[in-house]
XYZ file of C-alpha atoms in Angstrom:
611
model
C 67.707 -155.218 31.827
C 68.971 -152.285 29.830
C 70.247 -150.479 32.603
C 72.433 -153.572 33.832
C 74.051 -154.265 29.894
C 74.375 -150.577 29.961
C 76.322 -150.627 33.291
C 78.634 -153.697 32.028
C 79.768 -151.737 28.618
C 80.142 -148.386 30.282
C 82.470 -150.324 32.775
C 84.460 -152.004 30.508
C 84.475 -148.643 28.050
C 85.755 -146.841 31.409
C 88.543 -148.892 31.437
C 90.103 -148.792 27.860
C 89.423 -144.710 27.781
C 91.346 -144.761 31.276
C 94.453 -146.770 29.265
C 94.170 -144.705 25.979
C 94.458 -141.356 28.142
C 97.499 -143.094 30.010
C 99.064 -143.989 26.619
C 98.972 -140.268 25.702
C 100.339 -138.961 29.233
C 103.385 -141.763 28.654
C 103.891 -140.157 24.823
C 103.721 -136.712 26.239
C 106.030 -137.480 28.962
C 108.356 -138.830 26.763
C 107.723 -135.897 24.281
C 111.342 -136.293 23.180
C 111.267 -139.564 21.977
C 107.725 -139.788 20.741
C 108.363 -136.384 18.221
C 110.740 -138.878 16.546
C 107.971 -141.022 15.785
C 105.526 -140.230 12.652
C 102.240 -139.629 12.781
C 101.417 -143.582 11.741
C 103.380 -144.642 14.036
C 102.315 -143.303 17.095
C 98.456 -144.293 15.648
C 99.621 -147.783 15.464
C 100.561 -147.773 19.306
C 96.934 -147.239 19.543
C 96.324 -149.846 17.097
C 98.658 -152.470 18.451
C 97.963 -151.470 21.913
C 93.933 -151.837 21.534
C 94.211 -155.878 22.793
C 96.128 -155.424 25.723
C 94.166 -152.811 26.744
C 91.162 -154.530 26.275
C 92.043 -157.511 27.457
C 92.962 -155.708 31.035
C 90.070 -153.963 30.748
C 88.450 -157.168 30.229
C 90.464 -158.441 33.477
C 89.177 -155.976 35.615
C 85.778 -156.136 34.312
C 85.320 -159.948 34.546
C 84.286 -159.802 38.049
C 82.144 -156.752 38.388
C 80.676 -158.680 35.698
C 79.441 -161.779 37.148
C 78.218 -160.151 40.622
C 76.120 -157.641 37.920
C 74.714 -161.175 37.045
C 74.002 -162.841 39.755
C 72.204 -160.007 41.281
C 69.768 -159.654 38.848
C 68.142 -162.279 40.100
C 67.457 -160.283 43.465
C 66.770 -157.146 44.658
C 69.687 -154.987 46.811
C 72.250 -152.570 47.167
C 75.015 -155.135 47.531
C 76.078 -154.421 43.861
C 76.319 -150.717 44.765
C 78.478 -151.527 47.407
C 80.650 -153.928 45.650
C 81.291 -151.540 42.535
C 82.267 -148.465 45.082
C 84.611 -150.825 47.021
C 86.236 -152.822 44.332
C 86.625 -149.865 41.611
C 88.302 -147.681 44.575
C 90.901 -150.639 44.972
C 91.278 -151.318 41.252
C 92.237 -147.671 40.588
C 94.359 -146.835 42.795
C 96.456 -150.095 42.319
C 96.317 -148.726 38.650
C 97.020 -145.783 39.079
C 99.826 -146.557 41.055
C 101.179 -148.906 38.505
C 100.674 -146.502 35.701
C 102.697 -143.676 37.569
C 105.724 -146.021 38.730
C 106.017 -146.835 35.303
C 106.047 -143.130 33.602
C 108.688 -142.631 36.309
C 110.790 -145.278 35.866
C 110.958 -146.135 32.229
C 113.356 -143.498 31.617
C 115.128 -144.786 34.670
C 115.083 -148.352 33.427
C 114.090 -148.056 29.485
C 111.485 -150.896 29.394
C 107.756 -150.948 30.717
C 107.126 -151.421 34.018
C 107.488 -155.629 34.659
C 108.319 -158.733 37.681
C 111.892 -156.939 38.211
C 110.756 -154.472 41.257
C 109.569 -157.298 42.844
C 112.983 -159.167 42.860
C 114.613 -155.858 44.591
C 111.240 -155.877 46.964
C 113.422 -157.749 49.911
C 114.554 -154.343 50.962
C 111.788 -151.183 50.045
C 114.433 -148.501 52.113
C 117.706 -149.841 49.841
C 114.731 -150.290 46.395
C 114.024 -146.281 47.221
C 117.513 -145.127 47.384
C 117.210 -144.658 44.135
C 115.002 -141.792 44.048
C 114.739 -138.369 45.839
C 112.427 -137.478 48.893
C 111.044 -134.816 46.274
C 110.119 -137.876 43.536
C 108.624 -139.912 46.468
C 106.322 -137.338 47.834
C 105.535 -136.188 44.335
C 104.650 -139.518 43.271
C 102.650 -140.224 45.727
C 100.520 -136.921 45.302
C 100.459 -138.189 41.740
C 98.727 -141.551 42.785
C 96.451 -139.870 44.796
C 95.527 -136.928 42.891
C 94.553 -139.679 39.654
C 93.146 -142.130 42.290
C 91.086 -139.223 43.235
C 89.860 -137.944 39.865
C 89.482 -140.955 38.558
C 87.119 -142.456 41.191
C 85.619 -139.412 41.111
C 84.675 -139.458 36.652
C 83.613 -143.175 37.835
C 81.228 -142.159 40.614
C 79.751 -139.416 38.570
C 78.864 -142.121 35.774
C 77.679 -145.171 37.392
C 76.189 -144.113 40.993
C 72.882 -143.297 39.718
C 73.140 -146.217 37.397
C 74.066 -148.291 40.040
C 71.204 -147.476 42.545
C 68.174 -147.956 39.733
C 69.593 -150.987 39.219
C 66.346 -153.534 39.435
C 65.756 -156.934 40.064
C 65.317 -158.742 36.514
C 65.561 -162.561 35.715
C 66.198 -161.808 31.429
C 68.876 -159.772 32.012
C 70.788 -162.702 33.315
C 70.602 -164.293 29.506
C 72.048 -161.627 28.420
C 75.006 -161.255 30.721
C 76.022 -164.959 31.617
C 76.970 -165.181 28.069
C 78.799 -161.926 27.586
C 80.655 -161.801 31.328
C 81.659 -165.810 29.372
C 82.797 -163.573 26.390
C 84.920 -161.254 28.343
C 87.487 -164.645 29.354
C 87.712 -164.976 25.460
C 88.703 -160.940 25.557
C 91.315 -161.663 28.059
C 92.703 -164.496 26.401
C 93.100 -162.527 23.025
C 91.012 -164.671 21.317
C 90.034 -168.151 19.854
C 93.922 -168.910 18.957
C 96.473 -171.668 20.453
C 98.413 -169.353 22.347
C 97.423 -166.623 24.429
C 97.739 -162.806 24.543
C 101.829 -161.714 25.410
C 103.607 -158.588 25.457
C 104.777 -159.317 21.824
C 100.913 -158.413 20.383
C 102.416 -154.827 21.060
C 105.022 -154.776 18.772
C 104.581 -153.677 15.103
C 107.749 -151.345 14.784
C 111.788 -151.445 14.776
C 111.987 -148.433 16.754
C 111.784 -149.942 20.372
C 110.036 -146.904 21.361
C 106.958 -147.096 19.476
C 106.349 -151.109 20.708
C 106.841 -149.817 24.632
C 104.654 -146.902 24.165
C 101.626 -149.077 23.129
C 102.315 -151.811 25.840
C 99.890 -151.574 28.456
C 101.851 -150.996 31.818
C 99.275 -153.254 34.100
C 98.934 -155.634 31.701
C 103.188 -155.976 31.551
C 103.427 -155.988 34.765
C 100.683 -158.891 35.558
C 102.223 -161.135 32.420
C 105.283 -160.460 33.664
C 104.830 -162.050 37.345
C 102.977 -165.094 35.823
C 105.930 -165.311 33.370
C 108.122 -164.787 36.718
C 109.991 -168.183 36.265
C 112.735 -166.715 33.738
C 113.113 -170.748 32.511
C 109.471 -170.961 31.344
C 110.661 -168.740 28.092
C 112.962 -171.476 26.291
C 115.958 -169.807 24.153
C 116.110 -173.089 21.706
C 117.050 -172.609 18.323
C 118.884 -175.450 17.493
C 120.230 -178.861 18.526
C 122.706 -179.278 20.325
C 125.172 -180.469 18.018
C 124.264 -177.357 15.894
C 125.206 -175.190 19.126
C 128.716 -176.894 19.255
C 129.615 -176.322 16.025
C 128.463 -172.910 15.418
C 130.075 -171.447 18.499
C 133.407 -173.758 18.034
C 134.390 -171.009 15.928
C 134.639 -168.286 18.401
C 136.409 -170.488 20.893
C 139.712 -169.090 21.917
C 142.367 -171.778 22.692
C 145.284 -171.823 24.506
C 148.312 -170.485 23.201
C 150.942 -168.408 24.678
C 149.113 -165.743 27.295
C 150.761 -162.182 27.512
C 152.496 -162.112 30.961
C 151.290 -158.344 32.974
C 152.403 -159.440 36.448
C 155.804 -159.530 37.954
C 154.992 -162.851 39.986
C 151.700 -165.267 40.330
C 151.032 -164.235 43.190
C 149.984 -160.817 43.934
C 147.645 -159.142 46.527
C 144.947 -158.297 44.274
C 141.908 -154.954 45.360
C 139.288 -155.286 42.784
C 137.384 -152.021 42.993
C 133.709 -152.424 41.002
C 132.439 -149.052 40.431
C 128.515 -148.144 40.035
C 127.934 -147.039 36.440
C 130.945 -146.335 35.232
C 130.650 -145.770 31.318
C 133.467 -145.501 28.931
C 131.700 -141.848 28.220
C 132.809 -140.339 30.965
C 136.503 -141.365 30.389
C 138.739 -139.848 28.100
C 141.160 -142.749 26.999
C 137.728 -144.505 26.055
C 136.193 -141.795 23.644
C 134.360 -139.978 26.635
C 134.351 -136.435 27.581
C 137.431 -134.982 29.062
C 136.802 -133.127 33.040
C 134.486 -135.961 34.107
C 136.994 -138.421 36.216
C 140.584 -136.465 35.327
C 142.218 -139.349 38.220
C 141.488 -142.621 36.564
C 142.829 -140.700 32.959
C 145.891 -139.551 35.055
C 146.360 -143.659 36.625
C 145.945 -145.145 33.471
C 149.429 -143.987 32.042
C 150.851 -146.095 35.121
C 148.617 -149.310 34.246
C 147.284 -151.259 31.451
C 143.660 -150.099 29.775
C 141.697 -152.606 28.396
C 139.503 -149.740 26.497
C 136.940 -152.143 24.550
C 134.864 -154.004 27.517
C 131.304 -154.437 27.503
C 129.331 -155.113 30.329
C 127.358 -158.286 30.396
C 123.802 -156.071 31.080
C 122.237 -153.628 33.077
C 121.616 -154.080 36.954
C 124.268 -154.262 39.451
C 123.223 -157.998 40.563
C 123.797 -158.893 37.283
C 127.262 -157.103 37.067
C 128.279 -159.060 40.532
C 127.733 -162.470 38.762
C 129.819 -161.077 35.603
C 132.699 -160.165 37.481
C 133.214 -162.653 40.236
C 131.713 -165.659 38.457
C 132.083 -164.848 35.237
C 128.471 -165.472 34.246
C 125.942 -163.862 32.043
C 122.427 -163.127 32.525
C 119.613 -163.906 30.038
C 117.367 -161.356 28.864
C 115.860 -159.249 31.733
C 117.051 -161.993 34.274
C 119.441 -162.253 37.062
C 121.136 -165.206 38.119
C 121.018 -164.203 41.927
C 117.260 -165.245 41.864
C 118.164 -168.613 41.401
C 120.305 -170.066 44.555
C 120.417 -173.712 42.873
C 122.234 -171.897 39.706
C 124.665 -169.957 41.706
C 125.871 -172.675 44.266
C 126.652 -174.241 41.018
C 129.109 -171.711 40.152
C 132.861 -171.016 39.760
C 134.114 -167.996 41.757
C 137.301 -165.482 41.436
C 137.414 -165.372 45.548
C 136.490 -169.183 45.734
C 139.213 -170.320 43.386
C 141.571 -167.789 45.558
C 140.607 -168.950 48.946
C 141.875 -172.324 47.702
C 145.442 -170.230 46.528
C 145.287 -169.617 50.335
C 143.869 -166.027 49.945
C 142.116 -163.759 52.489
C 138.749 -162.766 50.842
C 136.721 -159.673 52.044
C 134.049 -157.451 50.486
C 133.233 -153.732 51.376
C 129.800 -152.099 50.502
C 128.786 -149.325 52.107
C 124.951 -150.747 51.232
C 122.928 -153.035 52.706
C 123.859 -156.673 51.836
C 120.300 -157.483 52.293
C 119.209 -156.583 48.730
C 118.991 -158.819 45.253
C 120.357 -161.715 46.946
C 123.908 -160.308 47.146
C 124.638 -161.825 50.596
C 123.612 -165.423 50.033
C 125.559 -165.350 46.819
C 128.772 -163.645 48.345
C 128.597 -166.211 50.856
C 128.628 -168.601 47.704
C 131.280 -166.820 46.148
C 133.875 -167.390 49.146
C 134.228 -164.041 50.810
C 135.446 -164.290 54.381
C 134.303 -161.488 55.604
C 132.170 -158.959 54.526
C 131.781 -155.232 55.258
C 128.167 -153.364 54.953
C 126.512 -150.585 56.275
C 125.446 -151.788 59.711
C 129.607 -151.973 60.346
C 129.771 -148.124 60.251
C 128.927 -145.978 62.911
C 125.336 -143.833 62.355
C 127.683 -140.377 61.603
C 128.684 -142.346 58.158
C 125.394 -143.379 56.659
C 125.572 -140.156 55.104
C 124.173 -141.449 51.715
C 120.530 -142.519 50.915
C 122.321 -145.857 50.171
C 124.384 -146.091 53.157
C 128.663 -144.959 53.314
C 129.627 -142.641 50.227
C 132.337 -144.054 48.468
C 135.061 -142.557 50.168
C 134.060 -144.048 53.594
C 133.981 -147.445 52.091
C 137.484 -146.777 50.572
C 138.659 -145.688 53.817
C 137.383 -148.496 55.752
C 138.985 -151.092 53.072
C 143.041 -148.908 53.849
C 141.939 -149.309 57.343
C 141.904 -153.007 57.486
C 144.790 -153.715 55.689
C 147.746 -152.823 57.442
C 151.394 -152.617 56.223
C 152.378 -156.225 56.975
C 148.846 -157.715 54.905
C 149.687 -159.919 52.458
C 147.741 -162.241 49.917
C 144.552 -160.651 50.055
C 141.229 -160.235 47.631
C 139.648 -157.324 49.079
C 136.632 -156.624 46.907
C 135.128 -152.766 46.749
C 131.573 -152.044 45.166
C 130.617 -148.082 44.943
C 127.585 -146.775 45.375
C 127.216 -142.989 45.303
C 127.246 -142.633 41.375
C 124.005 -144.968 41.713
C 120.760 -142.659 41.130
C 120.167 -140.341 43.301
C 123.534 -139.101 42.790
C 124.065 -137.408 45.787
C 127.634 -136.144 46.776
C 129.333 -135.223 49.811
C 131.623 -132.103 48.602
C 131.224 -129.098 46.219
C 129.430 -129.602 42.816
C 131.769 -129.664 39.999
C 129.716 -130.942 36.970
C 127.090 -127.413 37.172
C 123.716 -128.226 36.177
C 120.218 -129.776 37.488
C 119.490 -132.074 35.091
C 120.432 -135.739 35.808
C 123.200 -136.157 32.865
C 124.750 -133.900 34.868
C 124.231 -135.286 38.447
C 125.435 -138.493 37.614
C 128.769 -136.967 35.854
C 129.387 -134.973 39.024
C 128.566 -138.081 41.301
C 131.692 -140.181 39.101
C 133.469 -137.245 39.182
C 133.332 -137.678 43.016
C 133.953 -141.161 43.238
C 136.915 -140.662 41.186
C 138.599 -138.164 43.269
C 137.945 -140.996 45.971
C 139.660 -143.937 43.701
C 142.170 -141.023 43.540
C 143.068 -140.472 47.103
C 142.676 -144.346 47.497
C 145.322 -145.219 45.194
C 147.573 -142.427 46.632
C 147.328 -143.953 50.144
C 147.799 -147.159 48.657
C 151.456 -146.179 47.273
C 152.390 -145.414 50.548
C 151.932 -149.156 52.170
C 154.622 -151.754 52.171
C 152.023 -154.357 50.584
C 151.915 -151.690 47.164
C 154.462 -153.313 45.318
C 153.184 -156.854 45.251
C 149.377 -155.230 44.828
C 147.492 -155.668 41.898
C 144.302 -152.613 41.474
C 141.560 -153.706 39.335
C 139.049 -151.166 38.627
C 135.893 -152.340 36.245
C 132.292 -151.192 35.948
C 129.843 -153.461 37.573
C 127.316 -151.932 34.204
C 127.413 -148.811 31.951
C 125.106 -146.439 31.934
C 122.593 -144.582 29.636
C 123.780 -141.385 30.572
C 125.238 -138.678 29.675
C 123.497 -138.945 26.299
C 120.278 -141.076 26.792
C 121.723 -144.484 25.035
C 118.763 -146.460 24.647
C 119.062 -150.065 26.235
C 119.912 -152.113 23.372
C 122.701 -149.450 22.141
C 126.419 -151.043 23.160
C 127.476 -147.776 24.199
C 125.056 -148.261 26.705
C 127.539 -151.285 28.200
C 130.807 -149.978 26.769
C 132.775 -149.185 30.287
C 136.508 -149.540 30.769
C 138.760 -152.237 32.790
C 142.176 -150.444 34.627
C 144.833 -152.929 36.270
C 146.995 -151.055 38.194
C 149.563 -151.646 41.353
C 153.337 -152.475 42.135
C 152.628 -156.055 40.405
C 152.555 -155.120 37.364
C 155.614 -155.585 34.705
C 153.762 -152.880 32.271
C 152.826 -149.442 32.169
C 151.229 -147.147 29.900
C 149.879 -150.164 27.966
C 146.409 -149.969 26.493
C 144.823 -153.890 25.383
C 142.012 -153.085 22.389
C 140.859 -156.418 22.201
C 136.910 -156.753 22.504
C 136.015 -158.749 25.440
C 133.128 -159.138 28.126
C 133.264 -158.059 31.616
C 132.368 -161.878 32.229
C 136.271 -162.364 30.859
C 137.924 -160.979 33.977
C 137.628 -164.045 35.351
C 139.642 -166.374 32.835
C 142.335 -163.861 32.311
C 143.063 -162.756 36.176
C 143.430 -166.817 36.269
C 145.525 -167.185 33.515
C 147.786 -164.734 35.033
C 147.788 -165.790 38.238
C 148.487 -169.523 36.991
C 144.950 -170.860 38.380
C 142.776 -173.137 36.358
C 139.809 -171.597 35.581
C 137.394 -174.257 34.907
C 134.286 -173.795 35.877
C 134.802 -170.250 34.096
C 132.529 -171.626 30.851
C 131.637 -168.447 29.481
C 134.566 -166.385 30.072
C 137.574 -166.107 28.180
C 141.388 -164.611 28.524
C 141.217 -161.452 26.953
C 145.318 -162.198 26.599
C 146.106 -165.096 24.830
C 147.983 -164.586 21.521
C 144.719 -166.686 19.455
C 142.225 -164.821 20.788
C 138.860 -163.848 19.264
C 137.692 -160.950 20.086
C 133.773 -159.984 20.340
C 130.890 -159.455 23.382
C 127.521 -160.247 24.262
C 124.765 -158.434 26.409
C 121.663 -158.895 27.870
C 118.688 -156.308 28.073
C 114.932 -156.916 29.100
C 113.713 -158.089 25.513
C 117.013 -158.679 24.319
C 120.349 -159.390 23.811
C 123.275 -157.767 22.042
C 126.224 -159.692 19.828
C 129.159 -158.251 18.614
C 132.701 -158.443 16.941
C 134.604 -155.536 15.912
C 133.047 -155.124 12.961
C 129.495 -156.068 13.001
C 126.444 -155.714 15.989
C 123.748 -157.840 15.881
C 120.728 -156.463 18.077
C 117.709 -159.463 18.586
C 114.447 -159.099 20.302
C 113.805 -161.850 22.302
C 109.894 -160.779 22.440
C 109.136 -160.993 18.850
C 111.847 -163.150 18.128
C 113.201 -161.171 15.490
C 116.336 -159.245 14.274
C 116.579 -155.422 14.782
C 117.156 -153.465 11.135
C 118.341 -150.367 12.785
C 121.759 -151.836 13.022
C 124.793 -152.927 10.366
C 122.867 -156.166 8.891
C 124.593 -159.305 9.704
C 125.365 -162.491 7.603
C 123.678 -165.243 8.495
C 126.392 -167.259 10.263
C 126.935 -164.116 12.504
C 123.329 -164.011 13.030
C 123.449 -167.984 14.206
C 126.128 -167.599 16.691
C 124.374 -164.986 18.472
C 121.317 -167.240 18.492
C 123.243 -169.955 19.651
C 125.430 -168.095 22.096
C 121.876 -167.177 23.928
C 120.920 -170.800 23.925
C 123.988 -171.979 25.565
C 123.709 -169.605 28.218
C 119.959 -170.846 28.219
C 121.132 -174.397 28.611
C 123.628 -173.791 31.312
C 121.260 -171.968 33.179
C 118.521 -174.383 33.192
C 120.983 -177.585 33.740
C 122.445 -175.524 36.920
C 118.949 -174.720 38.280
C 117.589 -178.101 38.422
């Protein structure tokens, strides 16, 4: 009997020691971050982290636990055979799951969670991402823990295991405590269950990651999958109205940029571009020296902020004008975005030619079923370029897709949306000319990789000026996100989503013209209608960035969070623990509201659109 309660601690014991040591790797790892916490502080992500760690532990332990019952009422080596199978499975789909995560958190910023999954649809386009070197060494990372951990777990229980004996008492003392262990799991005797949010105990967002458990995240996080089953209500609805009536622009006189209302238009949306790497935005000067040069022949809108942080979400932004909520993406829900109002849509009914150019796969996120939605007439991917162009580990660098777009619009074209999304400044940042930005490190990839797509914007715009179609074309060039880098902006910091908006062309009646006004990315839509003369109902969340009574201010969406600003105040809240972050300029309370309430109309729309 004392052998079989000694096996069920020991196994359960295994477990939390094997998420303790992981904790440490993930602080070490991230030995840059965690020497800015103090010594309390990183004890408390022990501390905090103790009941997700058990409560995995008690997870994986729940099972083991009942066959160690059960068998004590005979004698055999099935219970040998069932601990050597099922551990060997357990750890390496932990240790798998613990490795992704120290890899990608300082990819993505947040613990590992359901988003992989969404991007699942296509693995080759999901490991684009990384290098061949960070694949193979990853996987010689799984296997080298898999290994050494099975093998510390074999060395502990397989003589346990085999003097295991037949013995009827033991099973009234296990029944009860395998019964105990779905109390473990649960977190307890309370009304509500274990979450995430038992983590947190600290306003520096790096101290509650570091003592979430990655496998219990991740597991939480896929039976949490259903973004709609975490309500953002805060107040009723008449509440809602009137604190957001406030920040409603009307609809006075709009300020007129176009020489007629009806101009070819090429919106260009370009992977990660940050207002850091742009002079006329407060970046550093060298980076992208083409788009500075342009932007003395268009207008600058120098104070956008990108809805959030994933290109999907940065597609809905732009063409539909839509936010995401926190760590969501409205291409997961087809109901929602059939529901939605569309830039090409609302042009295909001006009698507009729509066409998209990737040089990706389309297959990825959804983005084909919801440019289908969207109106596009055609669409242009990497299985339309020949083999000799797939140069990328995405697909066709940027200037192959920019080519391809010249190519099929000939001299005579005429009202046209032709829609370009880049790709090469996406991670791994691989170029196809000379390195310009020197240095290994990936600040300094990903600065050379924009510097490369802007020479390619460059020579795109110079062709351009040479067609007949220039002078009635209108160039918009916007980020589809921002980007941590260069710098390491953590994902709640706006400079994170601070990227610029460029309108250039022959259809403009301004030049050298830089609009300050804060805005969204999701306001594209409402003011390229407004100029254009279209109604843009259907547009609910996006507003012209022109009118003479506007109000200016953002909001941004982060897994955990969301971001709310005007010019002069940021309110950062954390959607986990439902409270206010300190670290920033403290907000009145009405300012705190309408954030609240801005969230909880997005919430509302979303939910009413996805029935």
């Amino acid at each position: 009997m004392k052998k079989r309660i000694s096996v069920f601690l020991l196994y359960l014991v295994y477990w939390y020691l094997l998420f303790v040591v992981a904790r440490i790797a993930f602080l070490l790892y991230y030995f840059e971050k965690s020497s800015q916490l103090s010594a309390s502080e990183i004890v408390n992500t022990f501390i905090y982290g103790f009941k997700l760690d058990i409560a995995i532990g008690a997870y994986i332990a729940i099972l083991p636990a009942f066959v160690l019952t059960v068998t004590a009422l005979f004698q055999g080596r099935f219970i040998k055979y069932f601990y050597i199978a099922y551990s060997a499975i357990v750890i390496l789909v932990c240790s798998t799951i613990i490795i992704g995560d120290l890899y990608m958190y300082g990819h993505w910023g947040f613990r590992i969670d359901a988003t992989p999954l969404f991007y699942m649809t296509n693995p080759k386009a999901m490991i684009a991402s990384v290098s061949t070197f960070t694949v193979i060494t990853s996987l010689m990372a799984v296997l080298l823990m898999s290994g050494l951990l099975y093998y510390i777990y074999f060395k502990i229980f397989a003589k346990k295991l085999d003097s295991l004996q037949k013995s009827n008492k033991a099973v009234y003392v296990l029944l009860p405590v395998t019964l105990l262990l779905a109390i473990v799991l649960r977190g307890g005797f309370g009304i509500g269950s274990l979450s995430t949010s038992s983590a947190y105990f600290s306003q520096k967002q790096f101290a509650n990651h570091s003592a979430i458990n990655p496998i219990w995240n991740l597991g939480f996080s896929i039976s949490e999958s259903n973004d709609l089953q975490h309500k953002y209500l805060y107040y009723n609805e008449e509440e809602v109205t009137k604190l957001l009536a406030p920040i409603k622009s009307g609809n006075e006189t709009t300020l007129n940029l176009l020489r007629n209302n009806r101009p070819n238009i090429i919106l260009i949306i370009a992977e990660s571009l940050t207002a850091k790497a742009l002079v006329a935005t407060g970046g550093r000067p060298g980076i992208m020296p083409e788009l500075n040069k342009l932007i003395k022949e268009g207008v600058l809108f120098d104070h956008i902020y990108a809805a959030s942080d994933r290109t999907d979400k940065g597609l809905a932004a732009v063409l539909a004008g839509y936010p995401s909520l926190p760590g969501s993406s409205p291409l997961k829900y087809q109901k929602l975005t059939e529901k939605l109002a569309f830039i090409p849509q609302k042009l295909k009914t001006a009698g507009y030619k729509n066409e998209f150019y990737y040089g990706g796969t389309l297959q990825f996120a959804n983005y084909f079923a919801f440019l289908v939605q969207a109106g596009y007439d055609k669409m242009v991917s990497d299985k339309d370029f020949p083999p000799a162009d797939l140069k990328s580990k995405w697909g066709a660098f940027d200037h192959v897709v920019l080519n391809r777009c010249l190519e099929d619009t000939p001299d005579n074209d005429t009202k046209f949306f032709k829609t370009v999304l880049t790709l090469t400044s996406h991670e791994p940042f691989d170029t196809p000319v000379v390195t310009v930005i020197k240095g290994n490190d990936d600040d300094s990839k990903y600065l050379n990789s924009l510097h490369y797509t802007d020479a390619s914007i460059g020579d795109f715009i110079k062709e351009a000026k040479t067609r007949k179609w220039w002078d009635n074309t209108l160039i918009i060039i916007i980020a589809d996100h921002g980007s941590m880098r260069p710098g390491n902006s953590e994902m709640w910091e706006k400079s994170k989503y601070h990227i610029p908006m460029i309108w250039l062309g022959g259809a403009l009646n301004v030049h050298d013209t830089v609009i300050s006004n804060m805005a969204s990315q999701t306001d594209l839509a409402a003011t390229l209608m407004s100029q254009l003369q279209i109604n843009s109902d259907g547009f609910k969340f996006s507003k012209n960035i022109l009118t003479s009574d506007y109000i200016p201010y953002s909001f941004f969406t982060y897994t955990g969070g969301f971001g709310f600003q005007k010019p002069d105040k940021l309110l950062i809240y954390n959607t986990v623990t439902d409270m206010y972050s300190k670290s920033v300029q403290k907000a009145d309370s009405i300012f705190e509201k309408e954030g609240k309430a801005y969230l909880q109309s997005v919430y509302m729309d979303f939910y009413s659109k996805n029935k």
